[in-house]
Coordinates of C-alpha atoms in Angstrom, one line a residue:
M1 CA 14.8 -1.6 -22.2
N2 CA 14.7 -3.8 -19.1
K3 CA 13.9 -7.6 -19.3
L4 CA 10.4 -8.6 -18.5
F5 CA 9.5 -12.3 -18.1
V6 CA 6.1 -13.7 -17.6
I7 CA 5.9 -17.2 -16.0
M8 CA 2.6 -18.7 -17.0
G9 CA 0.6 -21.9 -16.4
V10 CA -2.4 -23.2 -14.4
S11 CA -2.7 -22.8 -10.7
G12 CA -0.1 -25.0 -9.2
C13 CA 2.4 -25.5 -11.8
G14 CA 5.1 -23.5 -9.8
K15 CA 4.9 -20.1 -11.2
T16 CA 5.8 -18.4 -7.9
T17 CA 8.4 -20.8 -7.0
V18 CA 10.2 -20.5 -10.4
G19 CA 9.6 -16.8 -10.7
K20 CA 11.1 -16.0 -7.4
L21 CA 14.1 -18.1 -8.2
L22 CA 14.4 -16.5 -11.7
A23 CA 14.0 -12.9 -10.4
S24 CA 16.8 -13.5 -7.8
K25 CA 19.1 -15.1 -10.4
A26 CA 18.5 -12.3 -13.0
G27 CA 18.6 -9.6 -10.2
I28 CA 15.2 -8.2 -11.1
P29 CA 12.0 -7.7 -8.9
F30 CA 9.4 -10.6 -8.6
V31 CA 5.9 -9.6 -9.2
D32 CA 3.0 -12.0 -8.1
A33 CA -0.2 -11.4 -10.2
D34 CA -2.2 -12.8 -7.3
A35 CA -1.4 -9.8 -5.2
F36 CA -3.0 -7.5 -7.9
H37 CA -6.5 -9.4 -7.5
P38 CA -9.4 -7.3 -6.1
K39 CA -10.9 -8.7 -2.9
E40 CA -14.0 -9.8 -4.8
N41 CA -11.8 -12.2 -7.0
I42 CA -10.2 -13.8 -3.8
Q43 CA -13.4 -14.1 -2.3
K44 CA -14.9 -15.9 -5.3
M45 CA -11.9 -18.4 -5.7
T46 CA -11.7 -19.1 -2.0
N47 CA -15.4 -20.1 -2.2
G48 CA -14.5 -22.3 -5.3
I49 CA -16.1 -20.3 -7.6
A50 CA -14.2 -19.8 -11.0
L51 CA -13.5 -16.1 -12.2
T52 CA -15.2 -14.9 -15.4
D53 CA -13.5 -12.8 -18.1
I54 CA -15.4 -9.7 -16.6
D55 CA -13.8 -10.4 -13.3
R56 CA -10.3 -10.6 -14.8
K57 CA -10.3 -7.4 -16.9
P58 CA -9.5 -4.9 -14.3
W59 CA -6.9 -7.3 -12.8
L60 CA -5.2 -7.8 -16.2
E61 CA -5.1 -4.1 -16.8
N62 CA -3.4 -3.3 -13.4
L63 CA -0.9 -5.8 -14.4
N64 CA -0.3 -4.5 -17.5
R65 CA 0.4 -1.0 -16.1
E66 CA 2.8 -2.7 -13.7
L67 CA 4.7 -4.4 -16.4
Q68 CA 4.8 -1.0 -18.6
Q69 CA 6.1 0.6 -15.4
K70 CA 8.7 -2.1 -14.7
S71 CA 10.0 -2.1 -18.4
Q72 CA 10.9 1.5 -18.1
T73 CA 12.6 0.9 -14.6
T74 CA 13.8 -2.3 -13.4
G75 CA 12.6 -5.2 -15.4
A76 CA 10.6 -7.8 -13.8
V77 CA 9.4 -11.4 -13.4
L78 CA 5.7 -11.9 -13.3
A79 CA 3.9 -15.0 -12.0
C80 CA 0.5 -15.0 -13.7
S81 CA -1.6 -17.7 -15.1
A82 CA -2.4 -15.9 -18.2
L83 CA -4.5 -18.7 -19.4
K84 CA -6.1 -17.5 -22.5
E85 CA -4.5 -15.6 -25.5
T86 CA -6.8 -12.7 -25.1
Y87 CA -5.3 -12.4 -21.3
R88 CA -2.0 -12.5 -22.8
T89 CA -2.8 -9.8 -25.3
M90 CA -4.0 -7.6 -22.5
L91 CA -1.0 -8.2 -20.4
S92 CA 1.5 -7.3 -23.2
K93 CA -0.2 -4.2 -24.5
D94 CA 2.1 -1.5 -25.6
I95 CA 5.0 -3.5 -24.3
E96 CA 7.8 -4.1 -26.7
S97 CA 9.5 -7.2 -25.5
L98 CA 8.1 -9.8 -23.1
Q99 CA 9.6 -13.2 -22.8
W100 CA 6.9 -15.9 -22.2
I101 CA 7.6 -18.8 -20.1
Y102 CA 4.9 -21.6 -19.9
L103 CA 5.2 -24.2 -17.1
K104 CA 3.6 -27.3 -18.4
G105 CA 2.5 -30.2 -16.3
D106 CA -0.3 -32.8 -16.2
Y107 CA -3.3 -32.6 -14.2
E108 CA -2.5 -35.4 -11.6
L109 CA 0.8 -34.0 -10.9
I110 CA -0.4 -30.5 -10.2
Q111 CA -3.6 -31.6 -8.3
K112 CA -1.1 -33.6 -5.9
R113 CA 0.9 -30.4 -5.6
M114 CA -2.0 -28.3 -4.7
Q115 CA -3.5 -30.6 -2.1
Q116 CA -0.1 -30.4 -0.4
R117 CA 0.3 -26.6 -0.5
V118 CA -0.8 -24.6 2.6
Q119 CA -2.3 -20.8 2.7
H120 CA -3.4 -20.4 -0.7
F121 CA -6.9 -19.1 -1.9
M122 CA -7.2 -21.1 -5.0
D123 CA -9.4 -23.9 -4.5
V124 CA -8.0 -27.1 -5.5
N125 CA -11.5 -28.2 -7.0
L126 CA -11.0 -25.3 -9.5
L127 CA -8.2 -27.0 -11.1
Q128 CA -10.2 -28.6 -13.8
S129 CA -11.7 -25.1 -14.8
Q130 CA -8.0 -23.9 -15.3
F131 CA -7.2 -26.7 -17.6
D132 CA -10.6 -26.2 -19.4
T133 CA -9.8 -22.5 -19.8
L134 CA -6.1 -23.0 -21.0
E135 CA -5.0 -22.0 -24.5
E136 CA -1.5 -23.2 -24.7
P137 CA 0.7 -20.4 -26.3
T138 CA 2.2 -21.3 -29.7
Y139 CA 5.1 -19.1 -28.7
G140 CA 7.7 -18.3 -25.7
I141 CA 9.7 -21.2 -23.9
H142 CA 7.6 -24.3 -22.9
L143 CA 9.2 -26.2 -20.0
S144 CA 8.0 -29.1 -18.0
I145 CA 7.4 -29.0 -14.4
N146 CA 8.7 -32.6 -13.8
N147 CA 12.2 -30.8 -13.6
S148 CA 13.3 -29.0 -10.5
P149 CA 12.7 -25.6 -10.1
I150 CA 16.6 -24.7 -10.3
K151 CA 16.9 -26.7 -13.6
I152 CA 13.8 -24.9 -15.0
V153 CA 15.5 -21.6 -14.2
T154 CA 18.8 -22.7 -15.4
Q155 CA 16.9 -23.5 -18.8
I156 CA 15.2 -20.2 -19.0
L157 CA 18.3 -18.2 -18.4
N158 CA 20.2 -20.5 -21.0
K159 CA 17.4 -20.0 -23.5
T160 CA 17.2 -16.1 -23.0
A161 CA 20.8 -15.5 -22.9
Q162 CA 21.0 -16.8 -26.6
P163 CA 21.2 -13.9 -29.2
S164 CA 17.8 -13.7 -31.1

């Protein structure tokens, strides 16, 4: 069984930055959930239109298949918003062991970060809809985005290296 991590949280919380760093440190592939969105979803988000659960279903099913495959081969770090419990259930279907990492931050900090980033299709005006949709998990590792990405990754590695 290979290690699978899901770095989750609202858009702009640092999932990709932390995920790539964690994948590098752990020596496993990084998977960006955004790369699995159909063109229609990207067009909607680019136009400031929030996705519906119907829009997300095939995307989540594709990601689940990718995670199942990675669990049998190399392991992986997936950066995915996974905002609702139903999404997390779909992502983890038929997967034995998945380590959830929730990157938590406040609206003002994340909005500021989103306004500063370049070349991302997620419209900053959709941030409130992300917070409105978010159902914080009651499990996994919860980490503040007030820390640097390297400190967050160090915390993840320390917490996941401990015997369960």
